[in-house]
Amino acid sequence: MSRLLSPVSVPNADGRIQNITPESAGWEYVGFEVYQLEAGRSLKAESHNNELCLVILTGKASVTTRKESWSNIGQRTSVFDQQAPYAVYVPPSDEYQVTAETDLELAVCKAPATGQYPARLITPADTRFETRGIGTNQRHVCNILFGNMAAEKLLVCEVITPDGNWSSYPPHKHDRDMAPSETKLEETYYHRIDPDQGFVFQRVYTDDRSIDETMAVENRGVVMVPEGYHPVGAPHGYTSYYLNVMAGPSREWIFHNDPDHAWIIEADKLKASS
């Protein structure tokens, strides 16, 4: 099974262009959808036994749950604006309605949960930015639902990688439930590219090479990472954006670097200190 899922060429009746379920991915935790809604359109759904993170990628929306409502949230016209997004956390056994106040691109991130936390708005002020790496390994990370805010299973962040740079690099993995040395987390990458006719490269591989797939990923493609290492490279002239969704048995991101390439970390530390 390919780990790359291209978007549908024509959205379905609800505006959906991507749809990954645990069943379709062959795993247990992560579900992921992307919708493109024209201004005035609404999307309504139940959360069932999942917690959700509704990420307003671009545009403005009004969002309601059974107990809460927020009007005209969202401020980005592009995921490359280097502004944090607005998002809404929806607990299980709830429902949501999203109404597009402008043309809207919406990501729906899902993972099984029991209902420990209420619905709440995540504003740009709630998020956490950091720049990682040096040289051609530098990238810009925004934690949307990570250590900045509580959830049961979901970890959600977005990354902008300048053209010619690498991210999720040196290659790392998180596929063994072995805390405190490593945790098991399934992961999806939703890719956007600027300009949008471009592509990025992503490789997913395991130590024994039972998985070893290198993909040219075009705009709005999703890469599924059930296990293994998963670096991303952005060709010259094209800026990479991706939205990451992770979930697993525990909500901890503890990764293990590929031993063949871990030397890069120490080499970069020496460069940064010199």
C-alpha positions as a Python dict, from the first residue, in 0.01 Angstrom:
ca = {
    (1, 'M'): (0, 0, 0),
    (2, 'S'): (135, 344, -94),
    (3, 'R'): (183, 586, 192),
    (4, 'L'): (88, 878, -38),
    (5, 'L'): (-273, 986, -84),
    (6, 'S'): (-336, 1252, -350),
    (7, 'P'): (-633, 1487, -310),
    (8, 'V'): (-947, 1423, -510),
    (9, 'S'): (-969, 1641, -820),
    (10, 'V'): (-1326, 1746, -737),
    (11, 'P'): (-1442, 1790, -373),
    (12, 'N'): (-1734, 1572, -265),
    (13, 'A'): (-2075, 1717, -179),
    (14, 'D'): (-1945, 1829, 163),
    (15, 'G'): (-1633, 1992, 16),
    (16, 'R'): (-1398, 1717, 130),
    (17, 'I'): (-1073, 1663, -62),
    (18, 'Q'): (-885, 1431, 178),
    (19, 'N'): (-1012, 1155, 405),
    (20, 'I'): (-797, 920, 612),
    (21, 'T'): (-953, 690, 870),
    (22, 'P'): (-782, 434, 1094),
    (23, 'E'): (-947, 165, 880),
    (24, 'S'): (-826, 308, 548),
    (25, 'A'): (-475, 369, 685),
    (26, 'G'): (-450, 30, 854),
    (27, 'W'): (-374, 169, 1197),
    (28, 'E'): (-551, 251, 1527),
    (29, 'Y'): (-551, 618, 1616),
    (30, 'V'): (-522, 898, 1359),
    (31, 'G'): (-806, 1024, 1142),
    (32, 'F'): (-765, 1323, 911),
    (33, 'E'): (-984, 1519, 669),
    (34, 'V'): (-950, 1837, 465),
    (35, 'Y'): (-1241, 2046, 338),
    (36, 'Q'): (-1262, 2334, 94),
    (37, 'L'): (-1578, 2537, 163),
    (38, 'E'): (-1701, 2833, -37),
    (39, 'A'): (-1819, 3137, 157),
    (40, 'G'): (-2164, 3070, 307),
    (41, 'R'): (-2126, 2690, 306),
    (42, 'S'): (-2155, 2494, 630),
    (43, 'L'): (-2020, 2163, 748),
    (44, 'K'): (-2186, 1976, 1036),
    (45, 'A'): (-2076, 1649, 1194),
    (46, 'E'): (-2061, 1457, 1521),
    (47, 'S'): (-1737, 1376, 1697),
    (48, 'H'): (-1859, 1029, 1810),
    (49, 'N'): (-1580, 863, 2014),
    (50, 'N'): (-1305, 1098, 1891),
    (51, 'E'): (-1154, 1421, 2010),
    (52, 'L'): (-1110, 1665, 1722),
    (53, 'C'): (-890, 1958, 1641),
    (54, 'L'): (-1048, 2178, 1372),
    (55, 'V'): (-765, 2381, 1218),
    (56, 'I'): (-862, 2682, 1009),
    (57, 'L'): (-588, 2665, 751),
    (58, 'T'): (-705, 2969, 554),
    (59, 'G'): (-1009, 3197, 563),
    (60, 'K'): (-1260, 3291, 832),
    (61, 'A'): (-1529, 3075, 991),
    (62, 'S'): (-1787, 3064, 1266),
    (63, 'V'): (-1783, 2744, 1472),
    (64, 'T'): (-2038, 2605, 1713),
    (65, 'T'): (-2047, 2297, 1935),
    (66, 'R'): (-2331, 2188, 2161),
    (67, 'K'): (-2223, 2427, 2436),
    (68, 'E'): (-1992, 2682, 2274),
    (69, 'S'): (-1974, 2915, 1976),
    (70, 'W'): (-1711, 3140, 1820),
    (71, 'S'): (-1772, 3389, 1537),
    (72, 'N'): (-1544, 3509, 1259),
    (73, 'I'): (-1229, 3326, 1367),
    (74, 'G'): (-931, 3289, 1138),
    (75, 'Q'): (-705, 3549, 982),
    (76, 'R'): (-476, 3381, 729),
    (77, 'T'): (-513, 3411, 355),
    (78, 'S'): (-229, 3161, 305),
    (79, 'V'): (-66, 2889, 516),
    (80, 'F'): (262, 3056, 416),
    (81, 'D'): (176, 3385, 594),
    (82, 'Q'): (386, 3272, 894),
    (83, 'Q'): (95, 3350, 1122),
    (84, 'A'): (-39, 3097, 1369),
    (85, 'P'): (-383, 2955, 1285),
    (86, 'Y'): (-702, 2954, 1484),
    (87, 'A'): (-828, 2610, 1585),
    (88, 'V'): (-1111, 2457, 1788),
    (89, 'Y'): (-1088, 2155, 2014),
    (90, 'V'): (-1403, 1937, 2013),
    (91, 'P'): (-1441, 1655, 2268),
    (92, 'P'): (-1599, 1316, 2197),
    (93, 'S'): (-1979, 1277, 2219),
    (94, 'D'): (-2019, 1631, 2085),
    (95, 'E'): (-2095, 1784, 1747),
    (96, 'Y'): (-1970, 2082, 1551),
    (97, 'Q'): (-2086, 2312, 1275),
    (98, 'V'): (-1840, 2519, 1075),
    (99, 'T'): (-1980, 2800, 859),
    (100, 'A'): (-1742, 2955, 608),
    (101, 'E'): (-1754, 3336, 638),
    (102, 'T'): (-1505, 3353, 349),
    (103, 'D'): (-1369, 3080, 125),
    (104, 'L'): (-1225, 2834, 375),
    (105, 'E'): (-975, 2551, 394),
    (106, 'L'): (-1036, 2341, 704),
    (107, 'A'): (-845, 2044, 848),
    (108, 'V'): (-1022, 1801, 1082),
    (109, 'C'): (-778, 1605, 1299),
    (110, 'K'): (-912, 1305, 1494),
    (111, 'A'): (-808, 1053, 1758),
    (112, 'P'): (-1000, 826, 2001),
    (113, 'A'): (-1074, 983, 2341),
    (114, 'T'): (-1299, 947, 2644),
    (115, 'G'): (-1400, 1308, 2710),
    (116, 'Q'): (-1160, 1451, 2968),
    (117, 'Y'): (-1153, 1806, 2825),
    (118, 'P'): (-1425, 2052, 2713),
    (119, 'A'): (-1462, 2224, 2378),
    (120, 'R'): (-1239, 2529, 2354),
    (121, 'L'): (-1093, 2782, 2115),
    (122, 'I'): (-721, 2778, 2037),
    (123, 'T'): (-605, 3126, 1937),
    (124, 'P'): (-271, 3229, 1783),
    (125, 'A'): (-171, 3356, 2129),
    (126, 'D'): (-215, 3001, 2265),
    (127, 'T'): (26, 2847, 2016),
    (128, 'R'): (402, 2814, 2044),
    (129, 'F'): (654, 2899, 1772),
    (130, 'E'): (1009, 2776, 1747),
    (131, 'T'): (1281, 2763, 1482),
    (132, 'R'): (1476, 2439, 1469),
    (133, 'G'): (1802, 2347, 1301),
    (134, 'I'): (2068, 2550, 1124),
    (135, 'G'): (2172, 2604, 764),
    (136, 'T'): (1979, 2390, 518),
    (137, 'N'): (1818, 2202, 807),
    (138, 'Q'): (1638, 2508, 944),
    (139, 'R'): (1256, 2505, 962),
    (140, 'H'): (984, 2696, 1147),
    (141, 'V'): (741, 2508, 1372),
    (142, 'C'): (409, 2617, 1520),
    (143, 'N'): (267, 2393, 1793),
    (144, 'I'): (-113, 2414, 1769),
    (145, 'L'): (-219, 2133, 2005),
    (146, 'F'): (105, 2006, 2149),
    (147, 'G'): (270, 2082, 2482),
    (148, 'N'): (97, 2419, 2477),
    (149, 'M'): (-251, 2277, 2546),
    (150, 'A'): (-400, 1961, 2696),
    (151, 'A'): (-565, 1682, 2499),
    (152, 'E'): (-604, 1306, 2542),
    (153, 'K'): (-428, 1171, 2234),
    (154, 'L'): (-391, 1437, 1964),
    (155, 'L'): (-67, 1618, 1884),
    (156, 'V'): (-103, 1879, 1607),
    (157, 'C'): (159, 2115, 1466),
    (158, 'E'): (257, 2280, 1140),
    (159, 'V'): (598, 2332, 982),
    (160, 'I'): (728, 2571, 716),
    (161, 'T'): (1052, 2463, 548),
    (162, 'P'): (1233, 2717, 327),
    (163, 'D'): (1322, 2620, -27),
    (164, 'G'): (1628, 2398, -53),
    (165, 'N'): (1598, 2291, 313),
    (166, 'W'): (1512, 1969, 494),
    (167, 'S'): (1282, 1898, 786),
    (168, 'S'): (1191, 1598, 998),
    (169, 'Y'): (1567, 1563, 961),
    (170, 'P'): (1800, 1403, 1054),
    (171, 'P'): (1557, 1115, 999),
    (172, 'H'): (1373, 1017, 1316),
    (173, 'K'): (1099, 773, 1408),
    (174, 'H'): (850, 714, 1688),
    (175, 'D'): (705, 365, 1642),
    (176, 'R'): (785, 177, 1963),
    (177, 'D'): (594, 208, 2290),
    (178, 'M'): (912, 229, 2498),
    (179, 'A'): (893, 549, 2705),
    (180, 'P'): (1109, 719, 2818),
    (181, 'S'): (1332, 628, 2521),
    (182, 'E'): (1067, 629, 2244),
    (183, 'T'): (690, 646, 2203),
    (184, 'K'): (458, 498, 1943),
    (185, 'L'): (282, 763, 1736),
    (186, 'E'): (107, 730, 1401),
    (187, 'E'): (142, 1042, 1186),
    (188, 'T'): (0, 1218, 883),
    (189, 'Y'): (164, 1495, 680),
    (190, 'Y'): (-68, 1729, 487),
    (191, 'H'): (154, 1906, 235),
    (192, 'R'): (109, 2250, 79),
    (193, 'I'): (366, 2396, -159),
    (194, 'D'): (443, 2753, -271),
    (195, 'P'): (420, 2803, -566),
    (196, 'D'): (152, 2535, -577),
    (197, 'Q'): (269, 2362, -897),
    (198, 'G'): (575, 2236, -710),
    (199, 'F'): (652, 1920, -517),
    (200, 'V'): (855, 1799, -220),
    (201, 'F'): (1024, 1469, -152),
    (202, 'Q'): (941, 1252, 146),
    (203, 'R'): (1090, 916, 229),
    (204, 'V'): (933, 668, 475),
    (205, 'Y'): (1159, 377, 570),
    (206, 'T'): (1224, 132, 852),
    (207, 'D'): (1551, -10, 983),
    (208, 'D'): (1489, -344, 811),
    (209, 'R'): (1357, -170, 494),
    (210, 'S'): (1028, -361, 511),
    (211, 'I'): (894, -13, 439),
    (212, 'D'): (1106, 197, 205),
    (213, 'E'): (912, 442, -11),
    (214, 'T'): (1032, 772, -155),
    (215, 'M'): (752, 997, -279),
    (216, 'A'): (729, 1313, -488),
    (217, 'V'): (441, 1483, -305),
    (218, 'E'): (240, 1750, -482),
    (219, 'N'): (16, 2021, -337),
    (220, 'R'): (-247, 1897, -88),
    (221, 'G'): (-111, 1543, -83),
    (222, 'V'): (-108, 1346, 243),
    (223, 'V'): (170, 1110, 348),
    (224, 'M'): (81, 845, 608),
    (225, 'V'): (356, 733, 846),
    (226, 'P'): (258, 415, 1033),
    (227, 'E'): (617, 352, 1140),
    (228, 'G'): (971, 430, 1043),
    (229, 'Y'): (1176, 739, 960),
    (230, 'H'): (1017, 1012, 749),
    (231, 'P'): (1236, 1307, 633),
    (232, 'V'): (1110, 1581, 398),
    (233, 'G'): (1312, 1777, 140),
    (234, 'A'): (1201, 2098, -33),
    (235, 'P'): (1352, 2159, -379),
    (236, 'H'): (1509, 2494, -466),
    (237, 'G'): (1243, 2754, -548),
    (238, 'Y'): (958, 2591, -354),
    (239, 'T'): (863, 2653, 9),
    (240, 'S'): (717, 2357, 197),
    (241, 'Y'): (432, 2367, 448),
    (242, 'Y'): (286, 2067, 622),
    (243, 'L'): (33, 2005, 896),
    (244, 'N'): (129, 1714, 1121),
    (245, 'V'): (-122, 1504, 1315),
    (246, 'M'): (7, 1242, 1559),
    (247, 'A'): (-161, 1007, 1805),
    (248, 'G'): (-79, 682, 1982),
    (249, 'P'): (-112, 495, 2311),
    (250, 'S'): (33, 787, 2509),
    (251, 'R'): (45, 1158, 2430),
    (252, 'E'): (422, 1196, 2436),
    (253, 'W'): (646, 1281, 2143),
    (254, 'I'): (970, 1094, 2213),
    (255, 'F'): (1158, 1011, 1894),
    (256, 'H'): (1460, 803, 1798),
    (257, 'N'): (1709, 927, 1539),
    (258, 'D'): (1840, 702, 1263),
    (259, 'P'): (2181, 595, 1399),
    (260, 'D'): (2335, 626, 1052),
    (261, 'H'): (2256, 998, 1043),
    (262, 'A'): (2259, 1100, 1410),
    (263, 'W'): (2612, 1240, 1366),
    (264, 'I'): (2454, 1541, 1193),
    (265, 'I'): (2310, 1660, 1525),
    (266, 'E'): (2651, 1683, 1692),
    (267, 'A'): (2805, 1838, 1381),
    (268, 'D'): (2536, 2107, 1379),
    (269, 'K'): (2596, 2179, 1748),
    (270, 'L'): (2962, 2243, 1673),
    (271, 'K'): (2874, 2473, 1382),
    (272, 'A'): (2624, 2666, 1596),
    (273, 'S'): (2878, 2717, 1876),
    (274, 'S'): (3167, 2822, 1652),
}
